Coordinates of C-alpha atoms in Angstrom, one line a residue:
X1 CA 41.1 -9.1 -13.6
X2 CA 39.1 -6.2 -15.2
X3 CA 35.8 -7.9 -14.3
X4 CA 36.9 -8.3 -10.7
X5 CA 38.0 -4.6 -10.6
X6 CA 34.7 -3.5 -12.1
X7 CA 32.8 -5.5 -9.4
X8 CA 34.8 -3.9 -6.7
X9 CA 34.2 -0.4 -8.0
X10 CA 30.4 -1.2 -8.4
X11 CA 30.2 -2.4 -4.9
X12 CA 31.9 0.7 -3.6
X13 CA 29.6 2.9 -5.6
X14 CA 26.5 1.1 -4.4
X15 CA 27.7 1.5 -0.8
X16 CA 28.0 5.2 -1.4
X17 CA 24.6 5.3 -3.1
X18 CA 22.6 3.7 -0.3
X19 CA 19.6 6.0 -0.4
X20 CA 19.8 8.4 2.5
X21 CA 17.8 11.5 1.8
X22 CA 18.8 14.7 3.5
X23 CA 15.7 14.7 5.5
X24 CA 16.4 11.3 6.9
X25 CA 20.1 12.2 7.6
X26 CA 19.1 15.3 9.6
X27 CA 16.6 13.5 11.8
X28 CA 17.4 11.6 14.9
X29 CA 17.2 7.8 14.7
X30 CA 13.8 6.6 15.9
X31 CA 13.4 4.0 18.6
X32 CA 10.6 1.8 17.3
X33 CA 8.9 -0.9 19.3
X34 CA 8.6 -3.3 16.4
X35 CA 9.8 -4.1 12.9
X36 CA 7.4 -5.5 10.4
X37 CA 9.4 -7.5 7.8
X38 CA 8.2 -8.6 4.4
X39 CA 10.1 -10.9 2.0
X40 CA 9.1 -11.3 -1.6
X41 CA 10.5 -12.8 -4.8
X42 CA 9.0 -10.5 -7.4
X43 CA 9.7 -12.7 -10.5
X44 CA 12.2 -11.4 -13.1
X45 CA 12.1 -7.8 -11.9
X46 CA 8.6 -7.3 -13.4
X47 CA 10.0 -7.8 -16.9
X48 CA 7.3 -10.4 -17.6
X49 CA 3.5 -9.7 -17.3
X50 CA 4.6 -6.2 -16.2
X51 CA 1.3 -4.3 -15.9
X52 CA -0.9 -4.0 -14.0
X53 CA 1.1 -6.2 -11.5
X54 CA 4.0 -3.7 -11.1
X55 CA 1.7 -0.8 -10.3
X56 CA -0.5 -3.1 -8.1
X57 CA 2.5 -4.4 -6.3
X58 CA 3.8 -1.0 -5.3
X59 CA 0.4 0.0 -4.0
X60 CA 0.1 -3.3 -2.2
X61 CA 3.5 -2.8 -0.5
X62 CA 2.6 0.7 0.6
X63 CA -0.7 -0.6 2.1
X64 CA 1.2 -3.2 4.2
X65 CA 3.2 -0.4 5.9
X66 CA 6.4 -2.6 6.3
X67 CA 9.5 -1.5 8.1
X68 CA 11.9 -3.8 6.2
X69 CA 11.5 -5.4 2.8
X70 CA 13.7 -8.2 1.5
X71 CA 13.4 -8.6 -2.2
X72 CA 14.6 -11.2 -4.7
X73 CA 14.8 -11.3 -8.5
X74 CA 15.2 -7.6 -9.0
X75 CA 16.3 -8.3 -12.6
X76 CA 17.3 -5.2 -14.6
X77 CA 17.0 -3.0 -11.5
X78 CA 19.4 -0.2 -10.8
X79 CA 20.0 1.5 -7.4
X80 CA 18.0 4.4 -8.6
X81 CA 15.0 2.3 -9.6
X82 CA 15.1 0.5 -6.2
X83 CA 15.2 3.8 -4.5
X84 CA 12.2 5.0 -6.4
X85 CA 10.2 1.9 -5.5
X86 CA 11.2 2.2 -1.9
X87 CA 10.1 5.8 -1.7
X88 CA 6.7 4.7 -3.0
X89 CA 6.1 2.8 0.2
X90 CA 7.9 5.5 2.4
X91 CA 11.3 3.8 2.8
X92 CA 14.2 6.3 2.6
X93 CA 16.9 3.6 2.7
X94 CA 17.7 0.8 0.3
X95 CA 20.6 -1.4 -0.9
X96 CA 20.9 -3.4 -4.1
X97 CA 23.2 -6.4 -4.2
X98 CA 24.3 -6.0 -7.9
X99 CA 23.0 -4.9 -11.3
X100 CA 23.5 -8.2 -13.2
X101 CA 21.7 -11.5 -13.2
X102 CA 19.2 -12.0 -10.4
X103 CA 19.9 -9.3 -7.9
X104 CA 18.5 -9.1 -4.4
X105 CA 17.8 -6.0 -2.4
X106 CA 16.5 -4.6 0.8
X107 CA 14.6 -1.4 1.7
X108 CA 14.0 0.1 5.1
X109 CA 12.2 2.7 7.1
X110 CA 15.3 3.0 9.3
X111 CA 19.0 3.5 8.5
X112 CA 20.9 0.6 6.9
X113 CA 24.5 0.0 8.0
X114 CA 27.3 -2.6 7.9
X115 CA 26.5 -3.5 4.3
X116 CA 28.3 -6.5 2.8
X117 CA 27.9 -8.0 -0.7
X118 CA 29.2 -11.6 -1.2
X119 CA 29.3 -13.0 -4.7
X120 CA 31.9 -15.8 -4.4
X121 CA 30.4 -19.2 -3.8
X122 CA 26.8 -18.1 -4.2
X123 CA 24.7 -18.6 -7.3
X124 CA 22.9 -15.3 -7.0
X125 CA 25.0 -13.7 -4.2
X126 CA 24.4 -12.9 -0.6
X127 CA 23.4 -9.4 0.8
X128 CA 24.0 -8.7 4.5
X129 CA 23.3 -5.5 6.4
X130 CA 22.2 -4.2 9.8
X131 CA 19.0 -2.4 10.7
X132 CA 18.0 -1.4 14.2
X133 CA 20.6 -3.8 15.7
X134 CA 19.5 -6.8 13.7
X135 CA 21.6 -8.5 11.0
X136 CA 19.5 -9.1 7.9
X137 CA 20.6 -11.6 5.3
X138 CA 18.7 -11.4 2.0
X139 CA 18.7 -15.0 0.7
X140 CA 18.3 -16.4 -2.9
X141 CA 19.8 -19.9 -3.0
X142 CA 20.4 -22.0 -6.0
X143 CA 17.2 -22.9 -7.8
X144 CA 18.0 -26.3 -9.2
X145 CA 20.9 -27.9 -7.3
X146 CA 20.4 -29.4 -3.8
X147 CA 24.1 -29.7 -3.1
X148 CA 24.8 -26.1 -4.0
X149 CA 22.1 -25.0 -1.5
X150 CA 23.8 -27.0 1.2
X151 CA 27.1 -25.4 0.3
X152 CA 25.5 -21.9 0.3
X153 CA 24.1 -22.6 3.8
X154 CA 27.7 -23.4 4.9
X155 CA 29.0 -20.2 3.5
X156 CA 26.2 -18.3 5.2
X157 CA 27.3 -19.9 8.5
X158 CA 30.8 -18.7 8.0
X159 CA 29.7 -15.1 7.5
X160 CA 27.4 -15.1 10.5
X161 CA 30.3 -16.5 12.6
X162 CA 32.4 -13.5 11.5
X163 CA 29.9 -10.9 12.9
X164 CA 31.3 -8.8 15.7
X165 CA 28.4 -9.5 18.1
X166 CA 28.8 -12.3 20.6
X167 CA 25.2 -13.4 20.3
X168 CA 24.1 -11.7 17.1
X169 CA 20.4 -11.1 16.3
X170 CA 20.0 -12.5 12.8
X171 CA 17.1 -12.7 10.3
X172 CA 17.3 -14.8 7.2
X173 CA 14.7 -13.7 4.7
X174 CA 14.2 -14.8 1.2
X175 CA 13.8 -17.5 -1.4
X176 CA 15.7 -20.5 -0.2
X177 CA 14.5 -22.7 -3.1
X178 CA 14.6 -25.7 -0.8
X179 CA 12.3 -28.1 1.0
X180 CA 11.8 -28.1 4.7
X181 CA 11.7 -31.4 6.7
X182 CA 8.7 -29.8 8.5
X183 CA 6.8 -30.1 5.2
X184 CA 7.8 -33.7 4.4
X185 CA 4.4 -35.1 5.2
X186 CA 2.8 -32.8 2.7
X187 CA 5.3 -33.6 0.0
X188 CA 5.1 -37.3 0.6
X189 CA 1.4 -37.1 -0.1
X190 CA 2.0 -35.2 -3.3
X191 CA 2.2 -37.7 -6.1
X192 CA 3.0 -35.1 -8.8
X193 CA 6.0 -33.3 -7.2
X194 CA 8.8 -35.9 -7.7
X195 CA 7.8 -36.6 -11.3
X196 CA 7.8 -32.9 -12.0
X197 CA 11.4 -32.6 -10.8
X198 CA 12.4 -35.7 -12.6
X199 CA 11.3 -34.0 -15.8
X200 CA 13.4 -30.9 -14.9
X201 CA 16.5 -33.0 -14.2
X202 CA 16.1 -34.9 -17.5
X203 CA 15.9 -31.6 -19.4
X204 CA 19.1 -30.2 -18.0
X205 CA 22.5 -31.9 -17.4
X206 CA 23.4 -29.4 -14.7
X207 CA 20.2 -29.7 -12.7
X208 CA 20.2 -31.7 -9.5
X209 CA 16.7 -31.0 -8.1
X210 CA 16.4 -34.6 -6.8
X211 CA 18.9 -36.6 -4.7
X212 CA 18.9 -40.2 -5.9
X213 CA 15.4 -39.7 -7.2
X214 CA 14.0 -38.2 -4.0
X215 CA 13.4 -34.7 -2.7
X216 CA 16.4 -33.4 -0.7
X217 CA 15.9 -31.5 2.5
X218 CA 19.5 -30.8 3.2
X219 CA 19.6 -27.1 2.4
X220 CA 16.9 -26.2 4.9
X221 CA 18.1 -28.8 7.4
X222 CA 21.5 -27.1 7.3
X223 CA 19.9 -23.8 8.3
X224 CA 18.0 -25.5 11.1
X225 CA 21.2 -27.2 12.3
X226 CA 22.7 -23.8 12.8
X227 CA 20.0 -23.1 15.4
X228 CA 17.6 -20.9 13.4
X229 CA 13.8 -21.1 13.9
X230 CA 11.6 -21.5 10.8
X231 CA 9.0 -18.9 11.8
X232 CA 6.2 -20.1 9.5
X233 CA 6.5 -23.6 10.8
X234 CA 6.8 -22.5 14.4
X235 CA 3.4 -20.7 14.3
X236 CA 1.4 -23.1 12.0
X237 CA -1.7 -24.8 13.5
X238 CA -1.8 -28.5 12.8
X239 CA -5.6 -28.1 12.2
X240 CA -5.0 -25.9 9.1
X241 CA -4.2 -27.2 5.6
X242 CA -0.8 -26.7 4.2
X243 CA -0.1 -23.4 2.5
X244 CA 2.9 -22.9 0.2
X245 CA 4.5 -19.9 -1.4
X246 CA 5.0 -21.1 -4.9
X247 CA 3.7 -21.2 -7.6
X248 CA 1.1 -18.4 -7.5
X249 CA -1.9 -18.1 -9.7
X250 CA -0.1 -15.5 -11.8
X251 CA 1.8 -18.3 -13.6
X252 CA -1.0 -20.8 -13.7
X253 CA -0.7 -20.7 -17.5
X254 CA 2.8 -22.3 -17.1
X255 CA 3.9 -25.6 -15.6
X256 CA 5.7 -24.9 -12.3
X257 CA 4.7 -28.0 -10.4
X258 CA 2.5 -28.2 -7.3
X259 CA 2.2 -26.0 -4.3
X260 CA 5.4 -25.9 -2.1
X261 CA 7.1 -23.7 0.4
X262 CA 10.2 -22.0 -0.9
X263 CA 10.1 -18.6 0.9
X264 CA 11.1 -18.5 4.5
X265 CA 11.9 -16.3 7.4
X266 CA 14.4 -17.7 9.9
X267 CA 15.5 -16.0 13.2
X268 CA 18.5 -16.8 15.5
X269 CA 17.8 -18.0 19.0
X270 CA 18.4 -14.5 20.3
X271 CA 15.3 -13.3 18.4
X272 CA 13.0 -16.3 18.8
X273 CA 11.1 -14.9 21.8
X274 CA 10.8 -11.4 20.2
X275 CA 8.6 -12.5 17.3
X276 CA 5.0 -11.3 17.6
X277 CA 3.3 -12.6 14.4
X278 CA 4.1 -14.5 11.3
X279 CA 2.1 -15.1 8.1
X280 CA 2.2 -16.3 4.5
X281 CA 0.3 -13.5 2.8
X282 CA -1.6 -15.7 0.3
X283 CA -4.8 -14.1 -0.9
X284 CA -6.4 -13.2 -4.2
X285 CA -4.4 -10.0 -4.5
X286 CA -0.9 -11.5 -3.8
X287 CA -1.7 -14.5 -6.1
X288 CA -1.4 -12.0 -9.0
X289 CA 1.6 -10.0 -7.9
X290 CA 4.3 -12.5 -8.6
X291 CA 5.0 -16.2 -9.0
X292 CA 6.0 -16.3 -5.3
X293 CA 3.8 -15.4 -2.4
X294 CA 5.2 -12.9 0.2
X295 CA 5.9 -13.9 3.8
X296 CA 5.9 -11.5 6.8
X297 CA 6.9 -11.4 10.5
X298 CA 6.7 -8.7 13.1
X299 CA 9.7 -8.6 15.5
X300 CA 9.5 -6.8 18.9
X301 CA 12.6 -4.6 19.5
X302 CA 11.6 -3.5 23.0
X303 CA 8.9 -3.6 25.4
X304 CA 6.0 -1.3 24.5
X305 CA 5.5 2.0 26.2
X306 CA 2.9 1.8 29.0
X307 CA -0.5 2.5 27.6
X308 CA -3.8 3.1 29.5
X309 CA -6.5 0.5 28.9
X310 CA -9.3 1.4 26.5
X311 CA -11.6 -0.3 29.0
X312 CA -12.9 1.4 32.2
X313 CA -14.6 -1.7 33.6
X314 CA -14.8 -5.4 33.3
X315 CA -17.6 -7.1 31.3
X316 CA -21.0 -7.1 33.0
X317 CA -23.8 -9.5 32.1
X318 CA -27.0 -7.6 31.3
X319 CA -29.3 -10.4 30.1
X320 CA -29.1 -14.1 29.3
X321 CA -31.2 -14.3 26.2
X322 CA -32.5 -12.4 23.2
X323 CA -29.2 -10.9 22.1
X324 CA -27.7 -13.1 19.4
X325 CA -26.5 -10.4 17.1
X326 CA -26.7 -6.9 15.7
X327 CA -26.7 -4.5 18.7
X328 CA -27.6 -0.9 17.7
X329 CA -28.1 2.0 20.1
X330 CA -30.7 4.7 19.9
X331 CA -30.8 7.6 22.4
X332 CA -34.5 7.3 22.9
X333 CA -35.2 3.6 22.3
X334 CA -32.1 2.2 24.1
X335 CA -30.5 -0.9 22.7
X336 CA -31.9 -3.1 19.9
X337 CA -30.5 -6.6 19.3
X338 CA -31.3 -9.5 17.0
X339 CA -32.3 -12.7 18.7
X340 CA -34.7 -15.6 18.6
X341 CA -36.0 -14.4 15.2
X342 CA -37.0 -11.0 16.5
X343 CA -35.5 -7.6 17.1
X344 CA -35.5 -7.1 20.8
X345 CA -35.3 -4.0 22.9
X346 CA -33.5 -3.1 26.1
X347 CA -35.0 0.3 26.9
X348 CA -33.4 3.1 28.9
X349 CA -35.0 1.8 32.1
X350 CA -33.6 -1.7 31.6
X351 CA -36.8 -3.4 30.5
X352 CA -36.7 -6.1 27.9
X353 CA -39.3 -6.5 25.2
X354 CA -39.8 -7.6 21.5
X355 CA -39.5 -4.5 19.4
X356 CA -40.1 -6.1 15.9
X357 CA -41.4 -9.7 15.8
X358 CA -40.3 -12.2 13.2
X359 CA -37.8 -9.8 11.8
X360 CA -35.3 -12.6 10.8
X361 CA -32.6 -10.1 11.3
X362 CA -28.8 -10.1 11.9
X363 CA -26.9 -6.8 11.7
X364 CA -28.7 -3.6 12.7
X365 CA -27.7 0.1 12.3
X366 CA -29.4 3.4 12.8
X367 CA -28.9 5.9 10.1
X368 CA -28.5 9.7 10.7
X369 CA -32.2 10.2 10.3
X370 CA -32.9 7.7 13.1
X371 CA -34.3 5.0 10.9
X372 CA -33.2 1.4 11.4
X373 CA -31.4 -0.3 8.6
X374 CA -31.7 -4.1 8.9
X375 CA -29.9 -7.0 7.4
X376 CA -32.9 -9.4 7.2
X377 CA -30.9 -12.6 6.7
X378 CA -33.9 -14.9 6.7
X379 CA -35.6 -12.9 3.9
X380 CA -32.3 -12.4 2.1
X381 CA -32.6 -8.7 1.9
X382 CA -31.6 -5.3 3.3
X383 CA -34.4 -3.1 4.5
X384 CA -34.9 0.3 6.2
X385 CA -37.6 0.5 8.9
X386 CA -38.8 4.0 9.1
X387 CA -39.9 5.6 12.4
X388 CA -43.5 5.2 11.4
X389 CA -43.0 1.5 11.2
X390 CA -43.1 1.1 7.5
X391 CA -40.5 -1.0 5.7
X392 CA -38.5 0.0 2.6
X393 CA -36.6 -2.7 0.7
X394 CA -33.2 -1.3 -0.1
X395 CA -31.7 -4.4 -1.8
X396 CA -33.0 -7.9 -2.3
X397 CA -31.3 -8.9 -5.5
X398 CA -28.3 -8.0 -7.7
X399 CA -28.1 -8.7 -11.4
X400 CA -31.4 -10.6 -11.1
X401 CA -29.9 -12.9 -8.5
X402 CA -31.1 -13.1 -4.9
X403 CA -28.7 -12.3 -2.1
X404 CA -27.3 -15.1 0.1
X405 CA -28.0 -13.9 3.6
X406 CA -27.2 -10.2 4.2
X407 CA -25.3 -10.3 7.5
X408 CA -23.8 -7.0 8.7
X409 CA -23.6 -3.4 7.5
X410 CA -21.8 -0.1 7.8
X411 CA -22.3 3.4 6.6
X412 CA -20.0 6.1 5.3
X413 CA -20.1 9.9 5.6
X414 CA -22.1 10.2 2.3
X415 CA -24.9 8.0 3.6
X416 CA -23.9 5.0 1.5
X417 CA -24.7 1.6 3.0
X418 CA -22.2 -1.3 2.7
X419 CA -23.3 -4.8 3.6
X420 CA -21.8 -8.3 3.6
X421 CA -23.6 -11.3 2.0
X422 CA -22.2 -14.6 3.2
X423 CA -23.9 -18.0 3.3
X424 CA -23.6 -20.2 6.3
X425 CA -25.0 -23.7 6.4
X426 CA -27.0 -25.1 3.5
X427 CA -25.7 -23.6 0.2
X428 CA -28.2 -25.3 -2.2
X429 CA -30.3 -22.2 -2.7
X430 CA -27.5 -19.8 -3.5
X431 CA -28.0 -17.8 -6.6
X432 CA -25.3 -15.2 -6.5
X433 CA -22.5 -15.9 -9.0
X434 CA -19.8 -13.9 -10.8
X435 CA -19.4 -13.5 -14.5
X436 CA -17.6 -16.8 -14.8
X437 CA -20.3 -18.7 -12.9
X438 CA -18.4 -19.0 -9.6
X439 CA -20.5 -18.7 -6.4
X440 CA -20.0 -15.3 -4.7
X441 CA -20.1 -14.3 -1.1
X442 CA -19.5 -10.6 -1.5
X443 CA -19.8 -7.1 -0.2
X444 CA -22.2 -4.6 -1.7
X445 CA -22.9 -0.9 -1.6
X446 CA -26.3 0.8 -1.7
X447 CA -26.1 4.5 -2.7
X448 CA -28.6 7.1 -1.7
X449 CA -30.2 7.0 -5.1
X450 CA -31.0 3.3 -4.7
X451 CA -28.3 1.9 -7.0
X452 CA -26.5 -1.2 -5.9
X453 CA -22.9 -2.1 -6.7
X454 CA -20.7 -5.1 -5.7
X455 CA -17.4 -3.9 -4.4
X456 CA -15.9 -7.2 -3.2
X457 CA -16.5 -10.3 -5.2
X458 CA -13.9 -13.1 -4.4
X459 CA -11.3 -11.1 -2.6
X460 CA -12.3 -12.6 0.7
X461 CA -13.6 -16.0 1.6
X462 CA -16.8 -15.4 3.6
X463 CA -17.4 -11.8 4.6
X464 CA -19.1 -11.2 7.9
X465 CA -18.6 -8.1 9.9
X466 CA -17.8 -4.8 8.2
X467 CA -16.7 -1.3 9.3
X468 CA -15.5 2.0 7.8
X469 CA -12.7 4.0 9.4
X470 CA -13.6 7.4 11.0
X471 CA -11.9 9.3 8.2
X472 CA -13.7 7.1 5.5
X473 CA -10.3 6.0 4.1
X474 CA -10.5 2.3 4.9
X475 CA -13.0 -0.5 4.7
X476 CA -12.5 -3.4 7.2
X477 CA -14.0 -6.8 6.4
X478 CA -14.2 -9.7 8.8
X479 CA -13.5 -12.9 6.8
X480 CA -15.1 -15.7 8.9
X481 CA -15.5 -19.1 7.2
X482 CA -16.0 -21.6 10.0
X483 CA -15.8 -24.6 7.7
X484 CA -12.6 -26.7 8.1
X485 CA -9.6 -24.8 6.7
X486 CA -11.7 -21.6 6.1
X487 CA -10.3 -18.1 6.5
X488 CA -10.6 -16.5 9.9
X489 CA -9.0 -13.2 9.1
X490 CA -9.5 -9.4 9.4
X491 CA -8.8 -7.5 6.2
X492 CA -8.4 -3.8 5.4
X493 CA -8.8 -2.2 2.0
X494 CA -8.4 1.4 0.9
X495 CA -11.8 2.9 0.3
X496 CA -12.0 5.1 -2.8
X497 CA -14.0 8.3 -2.8
X498 CA -16.5 6.7 -5.2
X499 CA -17.3 4.0 -2.7
X500 CA -15.2 1.3 -4.3
X501 CA -12.2 -0.5 -3.0
X502 CA -8.7 -0.7 -4.3
X503 CA -8.1 -4.5 -4.4
X504 CA -4.3 -4.0 -4.6
X505 CA -4.4 -2.5 -1.1
X506 CA -5.7 -5.6 0.6
X507 CA -3.9 -6.0 4.0
X508 CA -4.2 -8.7 6.6
X509 CA -4.7 -7.1 10.0
X510 CA -5.1 -10.2 12.1
X511 CA -5.4 -14.0 11.6
X512 CA -7.3 -16.1 14.2
X513 CA -5.9 -19.3 12.7
X514 CA -7.9 -22.3 13.5
X515 CA -10.2 -20.8 16.2
X516 CA -13.4 -18.9 15.5
X517 CA -12.7 -15.8 13.3
X518 CA -13.9 -12.2 13.5
X519 CA -17.5 -11.3 13.5
X520 CA -19.1 -7.9 14.1
X521 CA -17.0 -4.8 14.8
X522 CA -17.2 -1.1 15.6
X523 CA -14.9 1.9 15.9
X524 CA -14.5 4.5 18.6
X525 CA -14.0 8.2 17.8
X526 CA -10.2 7.8 18.1
X527 CA -10.3 5.3 15.2
X528 CA -9.6 2.2 17.2
X529 CA -11.4 -1.0 16.0
X530 CA -13.3 -3.3 18.4
X531 CA -13.8 -6.7 17.0
X532 CA -15.9 -9.6 18.4
X533 CA -14.2 -12.9 17.7
X534 CA -13.1 -16.3 19.1
X535 CA -14.4 -19.3 21.0
X536 CA -14.2 -20.6 24.5
X537 CA -15.1 -24.2 23.7
X538 CA -13.8 -26.0 20.6
X539 CA -16.0 -26.8 17.7
X540 CA -14.0 -29.7 16.3
X541 CA -12.9 -30.5 13.8
X542 CA -13.7 -27.1 12.4
X543 CA -12.6 -24.7 15.1
X544 CA -10.2 -24.9 18.0
X545 CA -10.3 -23.0 21.3
X546 CA -7.0 -23.9 23.1
X547 CA -6.6 -21.5 24.8
X548 CA -10.0 -19.8 24.9
X549 CA -10.2 -16.9 22.4
X550 CA -13.7 -15.4 22.8
X551 CA -14.0 -11.7 23.4
X552 CA -13.3 -8.3 22.1
X553 CA -10.1 -7.5 20.3
X554 CA -9.0 -3.9 20.0
X555 CA -6.8 -2.7 17.2
X556 CA -5.1 0.7 16.7
X557 CA -5.9 2.8 13.6
X558 CA -2.7 1.3 12.1
X559 CA -3.9 -2.2 12.7
X560 CA -1.8 -3.2 15.7
X561 CA -3.5 -5.4 18.3
X562 CA -3.7 -3.2 21.4
X563 CA -5.9 -5.1 23.9
X564 CA -8.1 -8.1 24.4
X565 CA -11.0 -8.6 26.9
X566 CA -12.5 -12.0 27.4
X567 CA -16.2 -12.7 27.2
X568 CA -17.0 -15.9 29.1
X569 CA -19.7 -17.0 26.6
X570 CA -19.8 -18.7 23.2
X571 CA -19.7 -17.3 20.7
X572 CA -18.9 -13.6 20.8
X573 CA -20.7 -12.3 17.8
X574 CA -21.0 -8.5 17.7
X575 CA -20.7 -5.2 19.5
X576 CA -21.9 -1.6 19.4
X577 CA -21.3 1.6 21.3
X578 CA -24.1 3.4 23.2
X579 CA -25.2 4.8 26.5
X580 CA -25.8 8.4 27.3
X581 CA -22.1 9.3 26.8
X582 CA -21.4 6.8 24.0
X583 CA -18.8 5.1 26.3
X584 CA -20.6 1.8 26.8
X585 CA -19.7 -1.1 24.5
X586 CA -22.5 -3.6 24.3
X587 CA -21.5 -7.1 23.3
X588 CA -23.6 -10.0 22.1
X589 CA -22.4 -13.5 22.9
X590 CA -24.4 -16.7 22.5
X591 CA -27.7 -14.9 23.0
X592 CA -26.5 -13.1 26.1
X593 CA -25.8 -9.4 26.3
X594 CA -22.8 -7.8 28.1
X595 CA -21.6 -4.3 28.6
X596 CA -18.2 -2.8 29.1
X597 CA -17.4 0.8 29.9
X598 CA -14.7 2.4 27.7
X599 CA -12.5 5.5 28.0
X600 CA -13.4 6.8 24.6
X601 CA -16.9 7.2 23.1
X602 CA -17.7 5.1 20.0
X603 CA -19.2 5.8 16.7
X604 CA -22.9 5.3 17.3
X605 CA -24.1 5.9 13.7

């Protein structure tokens, strides 16, 4: 009886301790358009392999800028510690389920109400609350008993049916420890998974991972039978390889079996059409944050406020050939582009000519002195062409290894040059490797004194376009591997004052899935990012285009997709601002050149 009384008192105290700072109480409740939700099992509350992963994890979470965070395995956590963690990513509100065993918790940018903690019948317990009109359930089902997971799903259903809303908006977020029937094909092809669980069941009398020697899908099926949508499964492309959420590389020194999906985000039918984006956030950074990979979804709460278009015209075709890549504007020369092996010029009078023959170039950029910095992909180097026509080699090797094919470049306020070095096509002549001998397609920085540093090694798959935010705080990298199953993602990193990145701040801005990924990109003076990406015709089996996706994608400084304008040519490769007022966006696409007028001038240099 004393234990029960203690649990009741603790529950009351936690309810009173929901972190609500005075500043948050005094302010009016905001009316956000969207909620970005992240769910993550953090592995024993960071009691194992604590540092640097705990510090990295908090910086990573802040970089993601979530609105709601569902957490599992907060072992040894107190309410005060969860509050301190939440405040590190700017969340003033949080709730902890309990302080014993394997607690769950939730943090939020917005007030948390209607908190309920359920211990009875659940192996780890169930935490329920309400945020912005949505009921959130933090899930951590039984880890080794398929029947207990089915029973827990039934108890969950009972609580949802007790909610006061007639058609409640519900999100289930967490570690379900179960197998989805949507993944059965993957698991059937995995010859190691069943033997792994057979071994676990033999080691423990109480373990029931397998049902009559087979994987059991009943726990997740019970959730699906209640009408919930598995968000990850609903948005997966059949052209992409399977991606699980456990085990991560952090525990590769232990035997946890093969890749599987244990972490889920489910929504009720009333929210299904309000989901904007979903992702398993699996990348080199998150592989080392926990044994589980985080999952995320963005839920639209209301229709967005009316916004004026950033474009003041529709795309206009300027020329059919000679503009494959690298547009760069100069107020006296006009526009330079890379195409047909040369650097071509479209002068201020609209005349076309070859400006630099046999340049073998890709990305182009004028520096503040008016000299042209060139990614000479064919020559595997970065050069500067001075105004007198002389060439200065800025970088052609790193640690006695030749670059792959320098592709695109950006510059910061200190005059430092950043460039990407992917390899498309034949890889037999690649020399660039890391200290362990793994091939590298990296990102490099050239300082004004001529020194060269590698700032991204294997954090991205195949870096292509690159840009630096107007305030020099962020580095954007287009990850565009057009091989089957390759990454087609736009990443953002915090850029340190010394010109390096903080790998723990890696954030996924947009994922193009199975179509052509992001290529070149530029910013306007308001900090919006204009990204060339996509295809109009499929390049099977590597890239899809259903529907057509080629064009310019515009993202807010916070990383929200604002607008898309289609370019009716394949493939959209790069863009640059120019014109007399800086409000013309030039776009290269399949050798053709297009222009679009914008409402805001761009960063020309």
